[in-house]
Amino acid sequence: LGAGDGKIAIAAGKKFGATATGIEYNPDMAKLAQCYVQAEGVADKVKIIQGDIFKEDFSKATVITMYLLPELNLRLRPIILDMKPGTRVTSHQFTMGDWAPDETAEVEYRSAYLWIVPAKVDGNWTLRDQSGAQFNVNLKQVFQKVSGELVAGGPRQPIVGAALRGDEIKFAFNDDKGVTRTLTGTVRGNELAGVLKAAGGAETKVTGSRR
């Protein structure tokens, strides 16, 4: 997004064999990028579009790169957050406000940022393990940061060590017997499937649904 002379899209196709599309608003710059695509011999993999990043559809992308001003990043943020969980988003130099990056790198005195689009997990979930035991957990989410409380046959317990990366979620809690159990699962819309592991090492499959 904001492809400029197309160097990132060209590198993606030439060095990594990716299918890449660059979107550039400036007509002259888009034409220059199209010329570079031909000169580098990657026209079968790389396409440059002269267009508006807020009107073009890039919803199927698995990786997004941006070199845009901060206000444009913030305008794009809601669109990006609605993309498929696990989509990787990188930005050169500029952040996305209070959505903290998952990783940061410094290269030749320049900053680069990586975000992984998180699944939407906010809400009340009912989890069941293979034995039929049921747990109710209320998750609260701010971007990729998750907190919450869980009821497992006793008083409410806070979940601890919660982590969300794409559609993969992990957190721990104490059950009604005081045993620490760790859930590692995958979120698909309103459904969750994973493994519940007790502190002693026993594992059981778990499924869940959001009410």
PDB file of C-alpha atoms in Angstrom:
ATOM      1  CA  LEU A   1       0.000   0.000   0.000  1.00  0.00           C
ATOM      2  CA  GLY A   2       1.593   3.223  -1.204  1.00  0.00           C
ATOM      3  CA  ALA A   3       3.769   1.218  -3.604  1.00  0.00           C
ATOM      4  CA  GLY A   4       5.863   4.137  -4.859  1.00  0.00           C
ATOM      5  CA  ASP A   5       8.326   2.853  -7.471  1.00  0.00           C
ATOM      6  CA  GLY A   6       7.290  -0.727  -6.736  1.00  0.00           C
ATOM      7  CA  LYS A   7      10.558  -1.896  -5.164  1.00  0.00           C
ATOM      8  CA  ILE A   8       8.878  -3.864  -2.335  1.00  0.00           C
ATOM      9  CA  ALA A   9       6.394  -5.619  -4.609  1.00  0.00           C
ATOM     10  CA  ILE A  10       9.202  -6.391  -7.068  1.00  0.00           C
ATOM     11  CA  ALA A  11      11.452  -7.766  -4.306  1.00  0.00           C
ATOM     12  CA  ALA A  12       8.584  -9.963  -3.051  1.00  0.00           C
ATOM     13  CA  GLY A  13       8.161 -11.476  -6.502  1.00  0.00           C
ATOM     14  CA  LYS A  14      11.818 -11.674  -7.482  1.00  0.00           C
ATOM     15  CA  LYS A  15      13.436 -12.815  -4.223  1.00  0.00           C
ATOM     16  CA  PHE A  16      10.649 -14.817  -2.637  1.00  0.00           C
ATOM     17  CA  GLY A  17       8.440 -15.941  -5.524  1.00  0.00           C
ATOM     18  CA  ALA A  18       5.397 -14.191  -4.071  1.00  0.00           C
ATOM     19  CA  THR A  19       2.417 -12.975  -6.038  1.00  0.00           C
ATOM     20  CA  ALA A  20       2.464  -9.256  -5.267  1.00  0.00           C
ATOM     21  CA  THR A  21       0.236  -6.287  -5.991  1.00  0.00           C
ATOM     22  CA  GLY A  22       1.276  -2.690  -5.405  1.00  0.00           C
ATOM     23  CA  ILE A  23      -1.295   0.101  -5.100  1.00  0.00           C
ATOM     24  CA  GLU A  24       0.000   3.597  -5.856  1.00  0.00           C
ATOM     25  CA  TYR A  25      -2.090   6.777  -6.029  1.00  0.00           C
ATOM     26  CA  ASN A  26       0.321   8.918  -8.058  1.00  0.00           C
ATOM     27  CA  PRO A  27      -0.197   8.102 -11.782  1.00  0.00           C
ATOM     28  CA  ASP A  28       3.377   8.961 -12.812  1.00  0.00           C
ATOM     29  CA  MET A  29       4.882   6.906  -9.995  1.00  0.00           C
ATOM     30  CA  ALA A  30       2.592   3.987 -10.833  1.00  0.00           C
ATOM     31  CA  LYS A  31       3.753   4.095 -14.472  1.00  0.00           C
ATOM     32  CA  LEU A  32       7.379   4.150 -13.346  1.00  0.00           C
ATOM     33  CA  ALA A  33       6.749   1.146 -11.106  1.00  0.00           C
ATOM     34  CA  GLN A  34       5.098  -0.712 -13.995  1.00  0.00           C
ATOM     35  CA  CYS A  35       8.208  -0.058 -16.098  1.00  0.00           C
ATOM     36  CA  TYR A  36      10.437  -1.447 -13.361  1.00  0.00           C
ATOM     37  CA  VAL A  37       8.249  -4.549 -13.132  1.00  0.00           C
ATOM     38  CA  GLN A  38       8.830  -5.196 -16.847  1.00  0.00           C
ATOM     39  CA  ALA A  39      12.553  -4.413 -16.624  1.00  0.00           C
ATOM     40  CA  GLU A  40      13.010  -6.858 -13.714  1.00  0.00           C
ATOM     41  CA  GLY A  41      11.154  -9.617 -15.591  1.00  0.00           C
ATOM     42  CA  VAL A  42       8.539 -10.259 -12.909  1.00  0.00           C
ATOM     43  CA  ALA A  43       5.386  -9.256 -14.779  1.00  0.00           C
ATOM     44  CA  ASP A  44       4.050 -12.798 -14.277  1.00  0.00           C
ATOM     45  CA  LYS A  45       4.131 -12.304 -10.509  1.00  0.00           C
ATOM     46  CA  VAL A  46       3.895  -8.583  -9.827  1.00  0.00           C
ATOM     47  CA  LYS A  47       1.147  -6.106 -10.681  1.00  0.00           C
ATOM     48  CA  ILE A  48       1.086  -2.367  -9.995  1.00  0.00           C
ATOM     49  CA  ILE A  49      -2.303  -0.647  -9.776  1.00  0.00           C
ATOM     50  CA  GLN A  50      -2.800   3.091 -10.012  1.00  0.00           C
ATOM     51  CA  GLY A  51      -5.552   3.544  -7.465  1.00  0.00           C
ATOM     52  CA  ASP A  52      -6.801   4.622  -4.064  1.00  0.00           C
ATOM     53  CA  ILE A  53      -5.848   2.310  -1.169  1.00  0.00           C
ATOM     54  CA  PHE A  54      -9.213   3.111   0.460  1.00  0.00           C
ATOM     55  CA  LYS A  55     -11.151   1.965  -2.625  1.00  0.00           C
ATOM     56  CA  GLU A  56      -9.109  -0.971  -3.923  1.00  0.00           C
ATOM     57  CA  ASP A  57      -9.875  -4.424  -2.498  1.00  0.00           C
ATOM     58  CA  PHE A  58      -6.860  -6.044  -0.833  1.00  0.00           C
ATOM     59  CA  SER A  59      -8.871  -8.245   1.546  1.00  0.00           C
ATOM     60  CA  LYS A  60      -7.341 -11.481   0.192  1.00  0.00           C
ATOM     61  CA  ALA A  61      -3.760 -10.442   0.947  1.00  0.00           C
ATOM     62  CA  THR A  62      -1.787 -12.559   3.410  1.00  0.00           C
ATOM     63  CA  VAL A  63       0.959  -9.947   3.812  1.00  0.00           C
ATOM     64  CA  ILE A  64       0.605  -6.155   3.707  1.00  0.00           C
ATOM     65  CA  THR A  65       3.463  -3.679   3.514  1.00  0.00           C
ATOM     66  CA  MET A  66       3.006   0.037   4.101  1.00  0.00           C
ATOM     67  CA  TYR A  67       5.096   3.183   3.935  1.00  0.00           C
ATOM     68  CA  LEU A  68       2.388   5.707   4.691  1.00  0.00           C
ATOM     69  CA  LEU A  69       1.929   8.718   6.944  1.00  0.00           C
ATOM     70  CA  PRO A  70       0.581   7.994  10.458  1.00  0.00           C
ATOM     71  CA  GLU A  71      -2.873   9.434   9.744  1.00  0.00           C
ATOM     72  CA  LEU A  72      -3.267   7.090   6.760  1.00  0.00           C
ATOM     73  CA  ASN A  73      -2.178   4.126   8.882  1.00  0.00           C
ATOM     74  CA  LEU A  74      -4.898   4.993  11.402  1.00  0.00           C
ATOM     75  CA  ARG A  75      -7.533   5.279   8.671  1.00  0.00           C
ATOM     76  CA  LEU A  76      -6.506   1.860   7.374  1.00  0.00           C
ATOM     77  CA  ARG A  77      -6.497   0.246  10.814  1.00  0.00           C
ATOM     78  CA  PRO A  78     -10.209  -0.718  10.958  1.00  0.00           C
ATOM     79  CA  ILE A  79      -9.972  -2.237   7.471  1.00  0.00           C
ATOM     80  CA  ILE A  80      -6.902  -4.251   8.426  1.00  0.00           C
ATOM     81  CA  LEU A  81      -8.420  -5.448  11.702  1.00  0.00           C
ATOM     82  CA  ASP A  82     -11.322  -6.928   9.723  1.00  0.00           C
ATOM     83  CA  MET A  83      -8.948  -9.015   7.589  1.00  0.00           C
ATOM     84  CA  LYS A  84      -8.306 -12.715   8.129  1.00  0.00           C
ATOM     85  CA  PRO A  85      -6.632 -13.427  11.489  1.00  0.00           C
ATOM     86  CA  GLY A  86      -2.956 -14.171  10.994  1.00  0.00           C
ATOM     87  CA  THR A  87      -2.505 -11.653   8.174  1.00  0.00           C
ATOM     88  CA  ARG A  88       0.953 -10.087   8.555  1.00  0.00           C
ATOM     89  CA  VAL A  89       1.215  -6.305   8.360  1.00  0.00           C
ATOM     90  CA  THR A  90       4.481  -4.394   8.164  1.00  0.00           C
ATOM     91  CA  SER A  91       5.068  -0.669   8.240  1.00  0.00           C
ATOM     92  CA  HIS A  92       8.205   1.288   7.491  1.00  0.00           C
ATOM     93  CA  GLN A  93       8.798   4.065  10.011  1.00  0.00           C
ATOM     94  CA  PHE A  94       5.225   4.755  11.181  1.00  0.00           C
ATOM     95  CA  THR A  95       3.016   2.979  13.731  1.00  0.00           C
ATOM     96  CA  MET A  96      -0.762   2.514  14.067  1.00  0.00           C
ATOM     97  CA  GLY A  97      -1.472   4.539  17.167  1.00  0.00           C
ATOM     98  CA  ASP A  98      -2.329   2.536  20.285  1.00  0.00           C
ATOM     99  CA  TRP A  99      -2.283  -0.788  18.395  1.00  0.00           C
ATOM    100  CA  ALA A 100       1.143  -1.840  19.601  1.00  0.00           C
ATOM    101  CA  PRO A 101       3.240  -3.850  17.123  1.00  0.00           C
ATOM    102  CA  ASP A 102       3.950  -7.527  17.787  1.00  0.00           C
ATOM    103  CA  GLU A 103       7.575  -7.016  16.762  1.00  0.00           C
ATOM    104  CA  THR A 104       9.857  -4.046  16.116  1.00  0.00           C
ATOM    105  CA  ALA A 105      13.169  -3.920  14.284  1.00  0.00           C
ATOM    106  CA  GLU A 106      15.776  -1.225  13.695  1.00  0.00           C
ATOM    107  CA  VAL A 107      17.568  -1.422  10.335  1.00  0.00           C
ATOM    108  CA  GLU A 108      20.094   1.226   9.329  1.00  0.00           C
ATOM    109  CA  TYR A 109      18.555   3.712  11.788  1.00  0.00           C
ATOM    110  CA  ARG A 110      15.071   3.086  10.407  1.00  0.00           C
ATOM    111  CA  SER A 111      12.194   1.510  12.297  1.00  0.00           C
ATOM    112  CA  ALA A 112      10.155  -1.386  10.961  1.00  0.00           C
ATOM    113  CA  TYR A 113       7.019  -2.730  12.632  1.00  0.00           C
ATOM    114  CA  LEU A 114       5.106  -6.001  12.381  1.00  0.00           C
ATOM    115  CA  TRP A 115       1.515  -6.664  13.405  1.00  0.00           C
ATOM    116  CA  ILE A 116      -0.348  -9.968  13.217  1.00  0.00           C
ATOM    117  CA  VAL A 117      -4.080  -9.411  12.680  1.00  0.00           C
ATOM    118  CA  PRO A 118      -5.733 -10.917  15.782  1.00  0.00           C
ATOM    119  CA  ALA A 119      -8.873 -13.028  15.827  1.00  0.00           C
ATOM    120  CA  LYS A 120     -11.885 -11.428  17.518  1.00  0.00           C
ATOM    121  CA  VAL A 121     -12.223 -13.255  20.844  1.00  0.00           C
ATOM    122  CA  ASP A 122     -14.028 -10.703  23.015  1.00  0.00           C
ATOM    123  CA  GLY A 123     -17.122 -12.164  24.695  1.00  0.00           C
ATOM    124  CA  ASN A 124     -18.501 -15.018  26.783  1.00  0.00           C
ATOM    125  CA  TRP A 125     -17.268 -18.499  25.880  1.00  0.00           C
ATOM    126  CA  THR A 126     -18.380 -21.945  27.031  1.00  0.00           C
ATOM    127  CA  LEU A 127     -15.584 -24.550  26.947  1.00  0.00           C
ATOM    128  CA  ARG A 128     -16.002 -28.319  27.293  1.00  0.00           C
ATOM    129  CA  ASP A 129     -13.336 -30.984  27.642  1.00  0.00           C
ATOM    130  CA  GLN A 130     -13.519 -34.643  26.646  1.00  0.00           C
ATOM    131  CA  SER A 131     -14.861 -35.695  30.029  1.00  0.00           C
ATOM    132  CA  GLY A 132     -17.807 -33.337  29.677  1.00  0.00           C
ATOM    133  CA  ALA A 133     -16.532 -30.809  32.220  1.00  0.00           C
ATOM    134  CA  GLN A 134     -17.674 -27.295  31.368  1.00  0.00           C
ATOM    135  CA  PHE A 135     -15.905 -23.986  31.907  1.00  0.00           C
ATOM    136  CA  ASN A 136     -17.258 -20.519  31.311  1.00  0.00           C
ATOM    137  CA  VAL A 137     -14.813 -17.785  30.436  1.00  0.00           C
ATOM    138  CA  ASN A 138     -15.390 -14.108  29.790  1.00  0.00           C
ATOM    139  CA  LEU A 139     -12.670 -12.678  27.544  1.00  0.00           C
ATOM    140  CA  LYS A 140     -11.922  -9.000  27.114  1.00  0.00           C
ATOM    141  CA  GLN A 141      -9.800  -7.926  24.171  1.00  0.00           C
ATOM    142  CA  VAL A 142      -7.868  -4.821  23.156  1.00  0.00           C
ATOM    143  CA  PHE A 143      -6.242  -5.636  19.812  1.00  0.00           C
ATOM    144  CA  GLN A 144      -3.945  -8.655  20.517  1.00  0.00           C
ATOM    145  CA  LYS A 145      -4.023  -8.193  24.309  1.00  0.00           C
ATOM    146  CA  VAL A 146      -6.482 -10.442  26.163  1.00  0.00           C
ATOM    147  CA  SER A 147      -7.642 -10.649  29.774  1.00  0.00           C
ATOM    148  CA  GLY A 148     -10.609 -12.241  31.479  1.00  0.00           C
ATOM    149  CA  GLU A 149     -12.171 -14.400  34.160  1.00  0.00           C
ATOM    150  CA  LEU A 150     -13.132 -18.059  34.198  1.00  0.00           C
ATOM    151  CA  VAL A 151     -15.574 -20.152  36.256  1.00  0.00           C
ATOM    152  CA  ALA A 152     -14.705 -23.842  36.562  1.00  0.00           C
ATOM    153  CA  GLY A 153     -16.954 -25.287  39.276  1.00  0.00           C
ATOM    154  CA  GLY A 154     -15.853 -22.774  41.888  1.00  0.00           C
ATOM    155  CA  PRO A 155     -15.373 -19.049  42.332  1.00  0.00           C
ATOM    156  CA  ARG A 156     -14.285 -16.860  39.462  1.00  0.00           C
ATOM    157  CA  GLN A 157     -10.609 -17.113  38.616  1.00  0.00           C
ATOM    158  CA  PRO A 158      -8.587 -14.631  36.558  1.00  0.00           C
ATOM    159  CA  ILE A 159      -6.925 -16.063  33.498  1.00  0.00           C
ATOM    160  CA  VAL A 160      -3.178 -15.524  33.418  1.00  0.00           C
ATOM    161  CA  GLY A 161      -0.481 -15.483  30.768  1.00  0.00           C
ATOM    162  CA  ALA A 162      -3.004 -14.783  28.012  1.00  0.00           C
ATOM    163  CA  ALA A 163      -1.544 -14.486  24.512  1.00  0.00           C
ATOM    164  CA  LEU A 164      -3.238 -14.034  21.143  1.00  0.00           C
ATOM    165  CA  ARG A 165      -1.326 -14.281  17.865  1.00  0.00           C
ATOM    166  CA  GLY A 166      -3.516 -14.420  14.806  1.00  0.00           C
ATOM    167  CA  ASP A 167      -6.096 -17.127  15.459  1.00  0.00           C
ATOM    168  CA  GLU A 168      -3.980 -18.890  18.112  1.00  0.00           C
ATOM    169  CA  ILE A 169      -4.909 -18.242  21.750  1.00  0.00           C
ATOM    170  CA  LYS A 170      -3.292 -19.401  24.968  1.00  0.00           C
ATOM    171  CA  PHE A 171      -4.053 -18.782  28.637  1.00  0.00           C
ATOM    172  CA  ALA A 172      -3.872 -20.508  32.037  1.00  0.00           C
ATOM    173  CA  PHE A 173      -6.206 -20.737  35.035  1.00  0.00           C
ATOM    174  CA  ASN A 174      -6.738 -22.651  38.274  1.00  0.00           C
ATOM    175  CA  ASP A 175      -9.621 -25.141  38.239  1.00  0.00           C
ATOM    176  CA  ASP A 176     -11.925 -25.943  41.187  1.00  0.00           C
ATOM    177  CA  LYS A 177      -9.297 -28.320  42.620  1.00  0.00           C
ATOM    178  CA  GLY A 178      -6.587 -25.680  42.507  1.00  0.00           C
ATOM    179  CA  VAL A 179      -4.804 -27.348  39.596  1.00  0.00           C
ATOM    180  CA  THR A 180      -3.264 -24.974  37.060  1.00  0.00           C
ATOM    181  CA  ARG A 181      -4.445 -25.777  33.569  1.00  0.00           C
ATOM    182  CA  THR A 182      -3.256 -24.232  30.319  1.00  0.00           C
ATOM    183  CA  LEU A 183      -5.435 -23.922  27.219  1.00  0.00           C
ATOM    184  CA  THR A 184      -3.878 -23.690  23.771  1.00  0.00           C
ATOM    185  CA  GLY A 185      -6.402 -23.367  20.971  1.00  0.00           C
ATOM    186  CA  THR A 186      -7.387 -22.046  17.585  1.00  0.00           C
ATOM    187  CA  VAL A 187     -10.277 -19.617  17.098  1.00  0.00           C
ATOM    188  CA  ARG A 188     -12.535 -19.864  14.058  1.00  0.00           C
ATOM    189  CA  GLY A 189     -15.229 -17.204  14.320  1.00  0.00           C
ATOM    190  CA  ASN A 190     -17.450 -18.213  17.253  1.00  0.00           C
ATOM    191  CA  GLU A 191     -15.827 -21.634  17.684  1.00  0.00           C
ATOM    192  CA  LEU A 192     -12.656 -22.691  19.463  1.00  0.00           C
ATOM    193  CA  ALA A 193     -10.775 -26.008  19.434  1.00  0.00           C
ATOM    194  CA  GLY A 194      -7.625 -26.930  21.267  1.00  0.00           C
ATOM    195  CA  VAL A 195      -5.925 -28.764  24.085  1.00  0.00           C
ATOM    196  CA  LEU A 196      -6.193 -28.326  27.840  1.00  0.00           C
ATOM    197  CA  LYS A 197      -3.076 -29.366  29.738  1.00  0.00           C
ATOM    198  CA  ALA A 198      -2.872 -29.840  33.505  1.00  0.00           C
ATOM    199  CA  ALA A 199       0.215 -28.920  35.509  1.00  0.00           C
ATOM    200  CA  GLY A 200       1.050 -32.630  35.859  1.00  0.00           C
ATOM    201  CA  GLY A 201       1.169 -33.100  32.114  1.00  0.00           C
ATOM    202  CA  ALA A 202      -2.202 -34.747  31.383  1.00  0.00           C
ATOM    203  CA  GLU A 203      -3.853 -33.412  28.234  1.00  0.00           C
ATOM    204  CA  THR A 204      -7.425 -33.413  27.036  1.00  0.00           C
ATOM    205  CA  LYS A 205      -9.081 -31.990  23.947  1.00  0.00           C
ATOM    206  CA  VAL A 206     -11.357 -29.024  24.440  1.00  0.00           C
ATOM    207  CA  THR A 207     -13.952 -27.291  22.292  1.00  0.00           C
ATOM    208  CA  GLY A 208     -15.715 -24.015  22.846  1.00  0.00           C
ATOM    209  CA  SER A 209     -18.327 -21.682  21.492  1.00  0.00           C
ATOM    210  CA  ARG A 210     -19.109 -18.001  22.039  1.00  0.00           C
ATOM    211  CA  ARG A 211     -22.537 -16.995  23.207  1.00  0.00           C
TER     212      ARG A 211
END
